[in-house]
Structures are given as structure tokens and as C-alpha cells.
Coordinates of C-alpha atoms in Angstrom, one line a residue:
Chain A
M1 CA 85.9 132.2 108.1
G2 CA 86.5 129.9 111.0
I3 CA 84.7 130.0 114.3
N4 CA 85.0 133.5 115.8
A5 CA 82.6 132.9 118.7
S6 CA 85.3 133.7 121.2
K7 CA 86.5 137.3 121.1
Y8 CA 89.1 136.8 123.8
W9 CA 91.9 134.3 123.9
T10 CA 93.0 133.1 127.3
L11 CA 96.4 131.5 127.1
P12 CA 99.0 130.1 129.4
L13 CA 102.3 131.6 128.4
K14 CA 105.4 129.5 128.9
G15 CA 109.0 129.5 127.9
I16 CA 111.6 126.9 127.1
N17 CA 115.1 127.6 128.3
L18 CA 113.5 130.5 130.2
G19 CA 112.2 131.9 126.9
V20 CA 110.3 135.1 127.9
Q21 CA 110.6 137.1 131.2
N22 CA 107.0 136.9 132.2
T23 CA 105.1 133.7 132.0
G24 CA 101.6 132.9 133.2
L25 CA 98.0 133.0 132.2
I26 CA 96.9 136.0 130.1
E27 CA 93.8 136.9 128.3
V28 CA 94.0 138.9 125.1
P29 CA 91.5 140.0 122.4
M30 CA 91.5 138.2 119.1
G31 CA 93.6 140.1 116.6
T32 CA 96.5 140.7 119.1
T33 CA 99.8 140.1 117.3
I34 CA 102.2 137.5 118.6
R35 CA 104.9 140.2 118.9
Q36 CA 102.7 142.1 121.3
I37 CA 102.2 139.0 123.4
V38 CA 105.8 138.0 123.4
E39 CA 107.5 141.4 123.7
Q40 CA 105.0 143.5 125.6
M41 CA 103.2 141.0 127.8
G42 CA 106.0 138.5 128.0
G43 CA 108.6 141.1 128.4
G44 CA 110.8 139.7 125.6
A45 CA 113.7 137.3 125.9
S46 CA 114.7 136.5 129.4
N47 CA 118.4 135.8 129.0
Q48 CA 119.8 138.4 126.6
G49 CA 119.2 135.9 123.9
K50 CA 116.9 136.0 120.9
I51 CA 113.5 134.5 120.6
K52 CA 113.2 132.5 117.4
A53 CA 109.7 131.0 117.5
V54 CA 106.6 130.2 119.5
Q55 CA 104.7 127.0 119.6
T56 CA 100.9 127.3 119.8
G57 CA 98.2 124.7 120.1
G58 CA 99.9 122.2 122.3
P59 CA 101.6 119.0 121.1
S60 CA 99.4 118.8 118.0
G61 CA 99.9 122.4 117.1
G62 CA 102.9 123.9 115.3
C63 CA 105.5 126.6 115.5
I64 CA 105.5 130.1 114.2
P65 CA 108.9 131.7 113.3
E66 CA 110.0 135.1 114.5
N67 CA 109.5 136.7 111.1
A68 CA 105.7 135.9 111.3
F69 CA 105.3 137.5 114.7
D70 CA 103.3 140.4 113.3
T71 CA 100.5 138.2 112.4
A72 CA 97.2 139.1 114.1
I73 CA 96.0 136.0 115.9
D74 CA 92.7 134.3 115.1
Y75 CA 91.7 130.8 114.2
D76 CA 92.3 131.3 110.4
S77 CA 95.6 133.1 110.6
L78 CA 97.1 130.4 112.8
K79 CA 95.8 127.7 110.5
A80 CA 97.4 129.5 107.5
L81 CA 100.7 129.4 109.4
G82 CA 100.4 125.7 109.7
T83 CA 99.5 125.6 113.4
M84 CA 96.3 126.1 115.4
M85 CA 94.6 127.6 118.4
G86 CA 94.2 124.1 119.9
S87 CA 94.6 124.2 123.7
G88 CA 95.4 127.9 123.5
G89 CA 98.9 127.5 125.0
M90 CA 101.8 129.4 123.8
I91 CA 105.4 128.3 124.4
V92 CA 108.1 130.8 123.6
I93 CA 111.3 129.3 122.2
D94 CA 114.7 131.0 122.2
E95 CA 117.7 130.4 120.0
E96 CA 119.2 127.9 122.4
T97 CA 116.5 125.4 121.6
N98 CA 117.0 123.0 118.8
M99 CA 113.7 122.6 116.8
V100 CA 114.3 118.9 116.0
D101 CA 114.7 118.2 119.7
M102 CA 111.4 120.0 120.3
A103 CA 109.7 118.0 117.7
R104 CA 111.0 114.9 119.3
F105 CA 109.7 116.0 122.7
Y106 CA 106.2 116.4 121.3
M107 CA 106.4 113.1 119.4
E108 CA 107.4 111.3 122.5
F109 CA 104.3 112.7 124.2
C110 CA 102.1 111.5 121.3
R111 CA 103.7 108.1 121.3
D112 CA 102.9 107.7 124.9
E113 CA 99.4 109.1 124.6
T114 CA 98.2 107.1 121.5
C115 CA 95.6 104.6 122.5
G116 CA 96.7 102.0 120.0
K117 CA 93.5 101.4 118.2
C118 CA 94.4 102.4 114.7
V119 CA 97.6 101.3 112.9
P120 CA 99.1 104.6 111.7
C121 CA 98.9 106.3 115.1
R122 CA 100.0 103.3 117.1
T123 CA 103.0 102.3 115.1
G124 CA 103.6 105.5 113.1
T125 CA 104.3 107.6 116.3
V126 CA 106.8 105.0 117.4
Q127 CA 108.6 105.1 114.1
L128 CA 108.5 108.9 113.8
Y129 CA 110.0 109.2 117.3
Q130 CA 112.8 106.8 116.4
I131 CA 113.6 108.6 113.1
L132 CA 113.8 111.9 115.1
N133 CA 116.2 110.2 117.5
K134 CA 118.3 109.0 114.7
I135 CA 118.5 112.5 113.3
I136 CA 119.4 114.1 116.6
N137 CA 122.1 111.4 117.2
G138 CA 123.7 112.4 113.8
E139 CA 123.1 108.9 112.3
A140 CA 120.5 109.8 109.8
T141 CA 120.8 110.4 106.0
Q142 CA 118.7 112.3 103.5
A143 CA 116.7 109.1 103.0
D144 CA 115.7 109.1 106.6
L145 CA 114.5 112.7 106.3
T146 CA 112.4 111.7 103.2
K147 CA 111.0 108.8 105.2
L148 CA 110.2 111.2 108.1
K149 CA 108.2 113.4 105.7
Q150 CA 106.3 110.5 104.1
L151 CA 105.4 109.0 107.4
S152 CA 104.3 112.3 108.8
Y153 CA 101.9 112.7 105.9
L154 CA 100.7 109.2 106.3
V155 CA 100.0 109.5 110.0
K156 CA 98.2 112.8 109.5
A157 CA 96.1 111.6 106.6
T158 CA 95.1 108.1 107.8
S159 CA 94.8 108.2 111.6
L160 CA 91.4 107.6 113.1
C161 CA 91.2 110.5 115.5
G162 CA 92.6 113.9 116.2
L163 CA 95.5 112.6 118.2
G164 CA 97.1 110.8 115.3
Q165 CA 96.0 113.4 112.8
G166 CA 97.7 116.1 114.8
A167 CA 100.7 114.2 116.1
P168 CA 103.0 114.9 113.1
N169 CA 102.2 118.7 113.2
P170 CA 105.3 119.7 115.2
I171 CA 107.4 117.8 112.7
L172 CA 105.7 119.3 109.6
S173 CA 105.8 122.8 111.0
T174 CA 109.4 122.7 112.1
L175 CA 110.3 121.3 108.7
R176 CA 108.4 124.1 107.1
Y177 CA 110.2 126.9 108.9
F178 CA 113.4 125.3 110.3
E179 CA 114.4 122.6 107.8
D180 CA 118.0 123.8 107.9
E181 CA 118.2 122.6 111.5
Y182 CA 117.3 119.1 110.3
L183 CA 119.7 119.3 107.4
S184 CA 122.6 120.4 109.6
L185 CA 122.2 117.2 111.7
L186 CA 122.3 114.8 108.7
K187 CA 125.3 112.6 108.0
Chain B
M1 CA 63.6 100.2 100.2
S2 CA 65.3 103.3 99.0
V3 CA 68.1 103.2 96.5
K4 CA 71.2 105.4 96.3
T5 CA 73.1 105.9 93.1
L6 CA 76.8 106.7 93.1
K7 CA 80.0 106.3 91.2
I8 CA 82.9 104.1 92.3
N9 CA 86.0 104.6 90.2
G10 CA 83.8 106.0 87.5
I11 CA 81.4 103.1 87.5
D12 CA 77.7 103.8 88.1
V13 CA 76.4 101.8 91.1
A14 CA 73.0 101.6 92.6
V15 CA 72.7 100.1 96.1
E16 CA 70.3 100.1 99.0
A17 CA 70.5 103.1 101.3
G18 CA 72.6 102.3 104.3
T19 CA 75.1 100.1 102.5
S20 CA 78.7 100.8 103.3
I21 CA 81.1 101.9 100.6
L22 CA 83.0 98.7 101.2
H23 CA 80.0 96.6 100.3
A24 CA 78.9 98.8 97.4
A25 CA 82.4 98.4 96.0
Q26 CA 82.3 94.6 96.5
E27 CA 79.0 94.4 94.6
T28 CA 80.7 96.3 91.8
G29 CA 83.5 93.8 91.8
I30 CA 86.1 96.2 93.3
R31 CA 88.0 94.7 96.2
I32 CA 89.2 97.2 98.8
P33 CA 91.8 95.7 101.1
T34 CA 91.0 95.5 104.8
L35 CA 92.3 93.6 107.8
C36 CA 89.9 94.5 110.6
H37 CA 86.5 94.1 108.8
L38 CA 84.8 90.8 109.3
E39 CA 81.4 90.0 107.8
G40 CA 78.7 89.7 110.5
V41 CA 80.3 91.7 113.3
S42 CA 80.5 95.4 113.9
D43 CA 83.2 97.5 112.2
V44 CA 85.9 99.5 114.0
S45 CA 87.8 101.1 111.1
A46 CA 91.1 100.5 112.9
C47 CA 93.3 99.1 110.2
R48 CA 92.9 102.1 107.9
L49 CA 93.5 100.1 104.8
C50 CA 90.0 100.6 103.4
L51 CA 90.3 104.4 103.4
V52 CA 88.9 105.9 100.2
E53 CA 88.7 109.3 98.6
I54 CA 85.4 111.0 98.1
K55 CA 85.1 113.9 95.6
G56 CA 84.6 117.2 97.3
S57 CA 86.4 116.3 100.5
D58 CA 90.1 116.4 101.2
R59 CA 89.7 113.9 104.0
L60 CA 89.9 110.2 103.6
F61 CA 86.9 108.0 104.6
P62 CA 87.0 104.5 106.0
S63 CA 84.8 102.6 103.5
C64 CA 83.8 100.0 106.1
I65 CA 81.8 102.5 108.2
T66 CA 80.9 105.2 105.6
E67 CA 77.5 104.8 104.1
V68 CA 76.8 105.6 100.5
S69 CA 74.9 108.7 99.7
E70 CA 73.2 110.0 96.6
G71 CA 75.6 111.3 93.9
M72 CA 78.7 110.4 95.8
E73 CA 81.9 109.9 93.7
V74 CA 84.3 107.4 95.3
F75 CA 87.8 106.6 94.3
T76 CA 89.3 103.4 95.9
H77 CA 92.6 103.0 94.2
T78 CA 94.3 106.3 93.5
E79 CA 98.1 106.4 93.5
Q80 CA 98.1 108.1 97.0
L81 CA 95.7 105.6 98.5
Q82 CA 97.8 102.7 97.2
E83 CA 101.0 104.2 98.6
N84 CA 99.2 104.8 101.9
R85 CA 98.2 101.1 102.1
K86 CA 101.6 99.9 101.3
M87 CA 103.1 102.0 104.1
L88 CA 100.5 100.9 106.5
V89 CA 101.2 97.2 105.8
E90 CA 105.0 98.0 106.1
L91 CA 104.3 99.5 109.5
L92 CA 102.4 96.3 110.6
F93 CA 105.2 94.0 109.5
A94 CA 107.8 96.2 111.3
E95 CA 105.6 96.4 114.5
G96 CA 105.2 92.7 115.4
N97 CA 107.4 89.6 114.9
H98 CA 106.0 88.3 111.6
V99 CA 108.1 85.3 110.6
C100 CA 106.1 83.9 107.7
A101 CA 108.5 81.0 107.3
V102 CA 107.7 79.4 110.6
C103 CA 104.1 80.5 111.0
V104 CA 101.0 78.3 111.1
A105 CA 99.2 80.6 108.8
N106 CA 101.9 80.7 106.1
G107 CA 100.1 80.6 102.7
N108 CA 96.8 81.1 104.5
C109 CA 97.2 84.5 106.0
E110 CA 95.4 87.7 105.3
L111 CA 98.3 89.9 106.3
Q112 CA 100.5 88.1 103.9
D113 CA 97.9 88.3 101.2
V114 CA 97.4 92.1 101.7
A115 CA 101.2 92.5 101.5
I116 CA 101.1 90.9 98.1
E117 CA 98.1 92.9 97.1
V118 CA 99.7 96.3 97.9
G119 CA 103.0 95.3 96.4
M120 CA 105.1 95.2 99.5
D121 CA 108.4 93.5 98.9
H122 CA 110.2 94.9 102.0
T123 CA 109.5 97.3 104.8
R124 CA 111.4 100.6 104.9
F125 CA 110.6 100.9 108.7
N126 CA 112.7 99.6 111.5
Y127 CA 111.7 96.3 112.9
Q128 CA 110.7 96.7 116.6
F129 CA 111.3 93.1 117.6
P130 CA 109.0 93.4 120.6
Q131 CA 109.1 90.8 123.4
R132 CA 105.7 89.3 123.4
D133 CA 104.2 86.1 125.0
V134 CA 102.7 82.9 123.7
D135 CA 99.8 81.6 125.7
L136 CA 99.3 77.8 125.4
S137 CA 97.2 77.3 128.5
H138 CA 94.0 76.5 126.7
P139 CA 93.6 72.8 126.0
Q140 CA 92.7 73.2 122.3
F141 CA 94.0 76.5 121.2
G142 CA 97.0 78.8 121.5
I143 CA 97.6 82.5 121.0
D144 CA 101.0 83.9 119.8
H145 CA 101.0 87.6 120.4
N146 CA 104.1 88.0 118.2
R147 CA 101.8 87.6 115.2
C148 CA 99.0 89.9 116.4
I149 CA 98.1 93.0 114.5
L150 CA 95.4 94.1 117.0
C151 CA 92.5 94.0 114.4
T152 CA 90.2 93.0 117.3
R153 CA 88.2 90.5 115.2
C154 CA 88.6 87.9 118.0
V155 CA 87.2 90.4 120.5
R156 CA 84.2 91.2 118.4
V157 CA 83.4 87.7 117.2
C158 CA 83.5 86.4 120.8
A159 CA 81.5 89.3 122.3
E160 CA 78.9 89.8 119.5
I161 CA 78.4 86.3 118.1
E162 CA 79.3 83.8 120.8
G163 CA 78.3 86.2 123.6
A164 CA 81.1 85.1 125.8
H165 CA 83.4 88.2 125.6
V166 CA 86.5 86.3 126.6
W167 CA 88.8 88.7 124.7
D168 CA 89.5 92.4 125.1
V169 CA 92.3 94.9 124.6
A170 CA 94.5 96.0 127.5
F171 CA 97.3 98.6 127.8
R172 CA 97.9 101.3 125.2
G173 CA 99.8 102.4 122.2
E174 CA 102.7 100.1 121.3
N175 CA 102.0 98.0 124.4
A176 CA 98.4 97.4 123.5
K177 CA 97.6 93.7 123.8
I178 CA 94.8 91.3 123.3
I179 CA 93.9 89.7 126.7
S180 CA 91.7 86.9 127.8
G181 CA 89.5 87.3 130.8
L182 CA 91.0 89.8 133.2
N183 CA 94.4 89.3 131.7
Q184 CA 94.5 85.7 132.9
P185 CA 95.9 82.7 131.0
W186 CA 93.3 81.7 128.4
G187 CA 92.9 78.3 129.9
D188 CA 91.8 79.8 133.2
V189 CA 89.0 81.8 131.7
E190 CA 85.8 80.1 132.5
A191 CA 83.7 82.2 130.1
C192 CA 85.4 80.6 127.1
T193 CA 83.2 78.0 125.5
S194 CA 86.0 76.7 123.3
C195 CA 83.8 77.4 120.2
G196 CA 86.8 78.3 118.1
K197 CA 85.2 81.3 116.4
C198 CA 88.3 83.5 117.3
V199 CA 90.5 81.0 115.5
E200 CA 88.4 81.3 112.4
A201 CA 88.2 85.1 112.7
C202 CA 91.9 85.7 113.2
P203 CA 93.4 87.0 110.0
T204 CA 96.9 85.9 110.9
G205 CA 98.4 82.9 112.7
T206 CA 98.0 84.6 116.1
I207 CA 95.2 82.3 117.3
F208 CA 95.5 78.8 116.2
R209 CA 94.6 75.2 116.9
K210 CA 97.2 73.4 118.9
G211 CA 99.1 70.8 117.1
S212 CA 99.2 72.6 113.8
T213 CA 102.6 73.4 112.5
T214 CA 104.0 75.7 109.7
G215 CA 101.5 76.5 107.1
E216 CA 98.9 74.1 108.6
K217 CA 96.4 76.6 109.8
E218 CA 93.5 76.0 107.4
R219 CA 90.8 78.6 107.2
D220 CA 87.2 78.1 106.5
R221 CA 86.0 81.6 106.4
T222 CA 82.5 80.4 105.2
K223 CA 82.0 78.8 108.6
V224 CA 82.5 81.9 110.7
E225 CA 80.5 83.9 108.2
F226 CA 77.6 81.4 108.4
L227 CA 77.7 81.7 112.1
S228 CA 77.8 85.4 112.0
L229 CA 75.2 86.0 109.4
A230 CA 72.8 83.1 109.9
R231 CA 70.5 84.9 112.4
E232 CA 70.2 87.9 110.0
K233 CA 69.5 85.8 107.0
H234 CA 67.0 83.6 109.0
Q235 CA 69.1 80.5 108.2
W236 CA 68.6 79.3 111.7
T237 CA 65.1 77.7 111.5
R238 CA 64.7 76.2 115.0
Chain C
M1 CA 130.5 91.5 74.8
D2 CA 131.9 90.9 78.2
K3 CA 130.1 88.4 80.3
I4 CA 128.0 89.7 83.3
R5 CA 130.0 89.2 86.5
L6 CA 127.6 87.4 89.0
A7 CA 128.3 86.8 92.6
T8 CA 126.3 85.1 95.4
V9 CA 127.0 85.6 99.1
W10 CA 125.8 83.7 102.2
L11 CA 125.3 85.7 105.4
A12 CA 123.2 84.5 108.3
G13 CA 120.8 82.1 106.6
C14 CA 120.3 78.4 106.2
S15 CA 121.6 78.2 102.6
G16 CA 118.2 77.2 101.5
C17 CA 118.1 80.1 99.0
H18 CA 121.3 78.8 97.5
M19 CA 119.8 75.3 97.3
S20 CA 116.8 76.9 95.5
F21 CA 119.3 78.6 93.2
L22 CA 120.8 75.2 92.4
D23 CA 117.2 74.0 91.8
L24 CA 117.4 76.0 88.6
D25 CA 118.8 72.7 87.2
E26 CA 119.4 72.8 83.4
W27 CA 118.7 76.6 83.2
L28 CA 122.1 77.0 85.1
F29 CA 123.7 76.0 81.8
D30 CA 121.9 78.9 80.0
L31 CA 122.9 81.1 82.9
A32 CA 126.5 80.0 82.7
A33 CA 126.6 81.0 79.1
K34 CA 125.7 84.6 80.0
V35 CA 127.6 85.1 83.3
D36 CA 130.9 84.5 85.0
V37 CA 130.3 83.4 88.5
V38 CA 133.0 85.4 90.2
Y39 CA 132.2 84.6 93.9
S40 CA 129.8 82.1 95.4
P41 CA 129.7 79.5 98.1
V42 CA 128.1 77.1 95.6
G43 CA 129.6 78.2 92.3
S44 CA 133.2 79.1 92.7
D45 CA 136.2 78.6 95.0
I46 CA 137.4 82.2 95.3
K47 CA 138.0 83.4 98.9
E48 CA 138.1 87.1 98.4
Y49 CA 135.1 89.1 97.1
P50 CA 136.3 90.5 93.8
Q51 CA 136.1 94.1 92.4
N52 CA 133.6 95.2 89.7
V53 CA 130.8 92.7 90.3
D54 CA 127.7 93.4 88.2
I55 CA 125.0 91.5 90.1
C56 CA 125.2 90.0 93.6
L57 CA 122.5 87.8 95.3
A58 CA 123.0 88.2 99.0
E59 CA 121.3 85.5 101.1
G60 CA 120.8 85.8 104.8
A61 CA 120.5 88.5 107.5
V62 CA 123.4 90.4 109.0
A63 CA 124.0 88.7 112.4
N64 CA 127.7 89.0 113.2
Q65 CA 130.9 91.0 112.5
E66 CA 131.8 88.7 109.6
N67 CA 128.5 89.2 107.9
L68 CA 128.8 93.0 108.5
A69 CA 132.3 93.2 107.0
L70 CA 131.3 91.1 104.0
I71 CA 128.1 93.0 103.1
L72 CA 129.9 96.4 103.4
Q73 CA 132.5 95.1 101.0
V74 CA 129.9 93.6 98.7
R75 CA 128.1 96.9 98.5
Q76 CA 131.3 98.8 97.6
Q77 CA 132.3 96.3 94.9
T78 CA 128.9 95.6 93.4
K79 CA 126.7 97.5 90.9
F80 CA 123.4 95.8 91.6
L81 CA 122.7 94.2 95.0
I82 CA 119.8 91.8 95.5
S83 CA 118.4 90.9 98.9
F84 CA 118.0 87.3 98.2
G85 CA 115.3 85.5 100.3
D86 CA 113.4 86.4 103.5
C87 CA 116.4 86.5 105.8
A88 CA 118.1 89.2 103.7
V89 CA 114.8 91.0 103.3
T90 CA 113.2 90.8 106.7
A91 CA 115.9 89.2 108.9
N92 CA 113.4 86.3 109.3
V93 CA 114.3 83.3 111.5
P94 CA 117.9 84.5 112.5
A95 CA 116.3 87.6 113.9
M96 CA 114.1 85.6 116.3
R97 CA 117.1 85.8 118.7
N98 CA 116.5 89.6 118.8
M99 CA 113.5 88.9 121.0
L100 CA 115.8 87.7 123.7
G101 CA 117.2 91.2 123.9
G102 CA 120.8 91.4 122.7
S103 CA 123.8 89.1 122.1
E104 CA 124.7 88.5 125.7
P105 CA 121.5 86.7 126.7
V106 CA 121.6 84.6 123.5
L107 CA 125.2 83.4 124.2
K108 CA 124.2 82.6 127.8
R109 CA 121.2 80.7 126.7
C110 CA 123.0 78.8 124.0
Y111 CA 126.4 78.0 125.6
L112 CA 125.6 78.0 129.3
E113 CA 122.0 77.2 130.0
L114 CA 121.5 74.6 127.2
S115 CA 125.0 73.1 127.1
D116 CA 125.3 69.6 128.5
T117 CA 129.0 69.4 129.1
S118 CA 131.5 72.2 128.6
K119 CA 129.8 75.4 129.7
V120 CA 131.9 78.0 128.0
I121 CA 131.1 81.1 125.9
P122 CA 133.4 81.1 122.9
Q123 CA 135.6 84.2 123.1
D124 CA 138.2 84.1 120.3
S125 CA 136.8 86.4 117.6
Q126 CA 139.5 85.2 115.3
F127 CA 137.7 81.9 114.9
V128 CA 134.1 82.8 116.0
P129 CA 132.9 86.1 114.7
E130 CA 131.3 88.3 117.4
L131 CA 127.6 88.5 117.3
L132 CA 126.0 91.9 116.6
E133 CA 123.5 93.1 119.3
Q134 CA 120.7 92.7 116.8
V135 CA 120.2 90.7 113.6
L136 CA 119.2 93.0 110.9
P137 CA 118.0 92.8 107.3
V138 CA 120.5 93.7 104.6
H139 CA 118.8 97.0 103.6
N140 CA 119.2 98.3 107.2
I141 CA 123.0 98.2 106.7
V142 CA 123.5 99.1 103.0
D143 CA 121.4 100.2 100.1
V144 CA 119.7 97.4 98.2
D145 CA 118.6 97.5 94.5
L146 CA 116.1 94.7 94.4
F147 CA 114.2 92.6 97.0
L148 CA 113.6 89.0 96.2
P149 CA 111.5 87.6 99.1
G150 CA 110.6 84.0 99.8
C151 CA 111.7 81.3 102.2
P152 CA 113.3 80.2 100.0
P153 CA 112.4 82.0 96.8
S154 CA 111.4 79.3 94.3
A155 CA 113.8 78.5 91.5
Q156 CA 111.1 79.9 89.1
R157 CA 111.0 83.1 91.0
I158 CA 114.8 83.5 91.0
K159 CA 114.8 82.8 87.2
D160 CA 112.0 85.3 86.6
A161 CA 114.0 87.9 88.5
L162 CA 117.3 87.1 86.8
I163 CA 116.1 86.9 83.1
P164 CA 115.2 90.7 82.9
L165 CA 118.3 91.6 84.8
L166 CA 120.6 89.8 82.4
K167 CA 119.0 91.9 79.7
G168 CA 119.7 95.1 81.7
E169 CA 116.0 95.5 82.7
K170 CA 114.5 95.7 86.2
P171 CA 112.1 92.8 86.9
Q172 CA 108.5 93.4 87.8
M173 CA 108.3 92.4 91.5
E174 CA 104.6 92.0 92.0
G175 CA 102.0 89.3 92.5
R176 CA 102.0 86.2 94.6
D177 CA 104.5 84.4 92.4
M178 CA 107.1 87.1 92.9
I179 CA 106.8 88.7 96.4
K180 CA 105.0 86.3 98.8
F181 CA 107.0 86.0 102.0
G182 CA 107.5 82.6 103.6

């Protein structure tokens, strides 16, 4: 069991490309499902579109695909899905959003936020960001994708603090659930 | 003195409590690569090359700052660790402008040595070719930031041994940079005593004696180690 | 048995690696017994890179359009490509121009600011190949099968890499004697 000290989860609910209809700060009991939050409290998709995932835990967290929305939220279930409670934020992502682009957005943030003390986080975030750019520009090959995975594991395993250890999470979790979006961008 | 017994790569080791895994391994004859560790000054565990595995944990531990404990089982050279080290060195080579062929430290460089040790024959990462400065304002020494790996040995040896604290780190991330004084030219920093400890401590050719050319930076590590450890070992008698 | 078809090419480098190759001295006779040198600035007088090359030693970084066209052709027509020396492996000294930030500032610095008399940037790409924006190591352009670092790699190192290759084995690239840069 993880820490269950908090019985309620206060979360800022946001959407990319409008995402859900209702956004804002909500407080829900632990054990609420993601679907309840997104569809009942969030009011579902805002632009006739379909919601494909949510991102939890901020830039060091990960995404949860629509088919896992019935998961009851607590610290352990989020961890099992490859993400975390983290900052408590939830960002709802609709189909219009490309997941590789989203991973790049978070990596850019981590690249700018790294302090530069340890090698993997200082230089690894720069390289990860550049590989993601290469993929999005349609210039990358399977070898680049392999390098992206290897480097993600390196930065996660060898960084000095939580920033570096968490920085590759958006890549690893989008690769876990949306690898096809990466593959479709390869040369 | 209390003694801790542990296993490093299957070898039984007994060392004084409080010893770091890095030192315990050294005593056992196992060399763990490192670039930021320097005998006699504090450790910062920044280079991440000395990371080791400890049985019972899925985390990696920096051996320079992790103390031994009773019954610990340490692995220093697993396949994964070796691959990690190789990638870390590749990242360092891609990050700066490391042109061994024209460097004062060629043949006498710890970065070059570690590259050989981890078996790196090329980097798979993109060279960044950063635009960095060379400061030659000091009458005796120069600093070429192109070759800097930000190990901060110069910062620590100057602050902790010489007590002058000329060096520090400014800016962040990929823009992090070693600065002298308040980011002034080195020659303008009055606190500098020109003792040269930073030259000896620098693992690469970043800080060098003026007038030395390719491959001419000689290194007498025993000198800086004597200076760093003499007080502890009571070798200073007067 | 057919002889091994060996080529060497010279991109953006100082030709020091080729000089080191020539330093193999009398072993070159042993080598000549086993290989046909089908293309090389120091070993043949053939102008077009041939088809079906078995092993190619590529010296130098990729710095201009001519280097780029040649290395792409080399990769297509070669079974086993070796990055030969630090310039090929790391881009080394030729890449020090990258720190000026692109080809334009380099040309200005070289032909305008530092020129004593005729201050003109050469334009005719028929005679002077156009510079690439950045000088890059060979493996950033094409796949490389073996890295042979050194500035230059010593004759002994070249020999120790070639001997296993001539027998169809991959050399052990490890230790100071084989992979030290510089």
C-alpha cells in the first residue's frame, strides 16, 4: 500500500484543445474513477470530439488512455498505470492532440528546468528533446526511436533528483499506450 | 573503531564504518570510474559514473557518497551499469567541444581515460557544438569552457582547500557555466591566490597553465592530493 | 578466391590518417597480396567510386556537398564502412568551425575579414563545393560498421583492425591501443 493519508484529492482540471467542457479546481474522494471526473464533473468532450487520454501528475507524470478510465484513483493504481499523483493536476487530452507533441512539450519544460548539476539530466533532457523534434519533423528512423527509449531509461535510472528521474515519464508512458503515434511519424 | 563487512562483486570486504562504497571498492582492488570525485574534497555525486547496484534495491546508488553497511551486497560492473556509464560518457562528449587532437590534456585527460575504460569508440548522440568562451585574462592560467564537463572539482578545491572560493557555477541546465568571482574575467578576481590547485584538480584540459600546447598539460595528482589530505593525515607539522 | 576489394576515401580531413596508413610500410606488401585497392587517393588513380567494394576506410568529416555526395555513394556501394580517424568519428578539428554558427559566418571570416587582397567569397559551386551548414561525423549521415578513432590512428592500430577484417572477423575495438581519441 502506498500513502493513503489523504482521503480527498484536490485537482486542477484542464484541457488541451479545449478537452473537457468544465475546467477548474475540484475535490474528489479517493477511489473516484477517471471517467467520473472527465465525463460527469468535466462534462465530457467540449468540441464533439473524443477524449483519448488524461495526463496526471504534471510534467513528470504520465498519461492514461481512455480504455483505463474506469480505474479508481489512488496512489497505487496510478503508479501501476505508469503515472503518478504528483502535483495532482489532470489534463484532459482529446483526439486532436498528438501524443508525441505532448511529450515534447513536457520535455522542453524539463530541459528548461534542469539545474545542470548531474550529467544525465543536464544533457539527457537536451538530447531527448532533440530526438522528439526529429520524430515530429518526420526525419527520424527506427534507430532514433530505439535511442529515445534507451536514453529515457538512462535519464530515469541515473539522474540525481526527482526532476531528472521523472523527466522521461511522459515519453515512457506515451510510448506505452500510444507507440503507434510515434511509429506513424517515422521515415 | 567499528568494522562493517560486506560483499563487493562477490568478494568479502571488511572496512571501517563510515567508509564510502567507492573507497571500499578501491581497497578491494576494484576501480569504479568517476569524474567528479577528488580525494580530499567533498563529494557531489554529479557525474553519475560511480553508480552501483545494491542487492535488495532497484535504485542505483552513487558509490562516492553511499556509506557501507553491514551485510551489504554491492555490484559495481553489471552489464546495465557498464552500458549506463558508456552512455553517460557519450553524452559528455556530445555536450561540449572536446577536440582531443588539439587539447593540452591529450594523453593526460581523465575524460579521455574514462572513455577508453567504458569502451566508447563514438557517440550516438548529436554533437551540440555550443558556443563557449576561453578566458585568458589570468597572467599564469587559462580556462577553456569548451572542454568543461562541470565536475566542479575546481570549485571545491578552491573553496575547501585554498579557502579562496574563486570559482562557482552560474546559470542552469545546458547553459550552466563555471565562473570566476562574480562572473568576472579570472584575471580581475582579487580573491585568486594563483595557487594552481584548480589546474591540478581539473580532469580535462579546461583549466591549464598558459604556454602549454597540445598534450603538454602534465598532471601531478599526488601534489593536489597531498595538499588536500595533509591536514587530515597530520603531515603538516608546523 | 577473389581478392577483397578495398577502398579508402578522403573527406574533410588533413590526410594524416592516409599518411598513417602509408606508415604500414612493408606490411602494405602483405596487404596488397590479399586486397585489390579499387579506389584511394593514395593507392589508385581511379576517379569514380566503383561498385561492390568490400571494405572502405573513410577519412574525414562531412563538411561540404562534395563530401556528402561521396559518402552517400560510398555507403551504397560498400559492404563494410569504417569511420577512419577522429574527423570521421567525431568531426574533430573540421567541426571547430561549427562554433562560429553556420557556413555564412565562416566564409565571411575566412574570405572577407582575414583576406589581405581580393575580398571575395568564392561562388562557383562547380569548382568550389558548397559548405554544409554544419560539419558532421560520418555516422550522422550514413550507417557505419566500425569506428577506428585516433588523430591519426597509428599504423599499428590500423593493422590490428584490418587483420581480423581480412579474415572476415570483426576486430575487438577496446583498450587504449585501439580506441583512444586524439
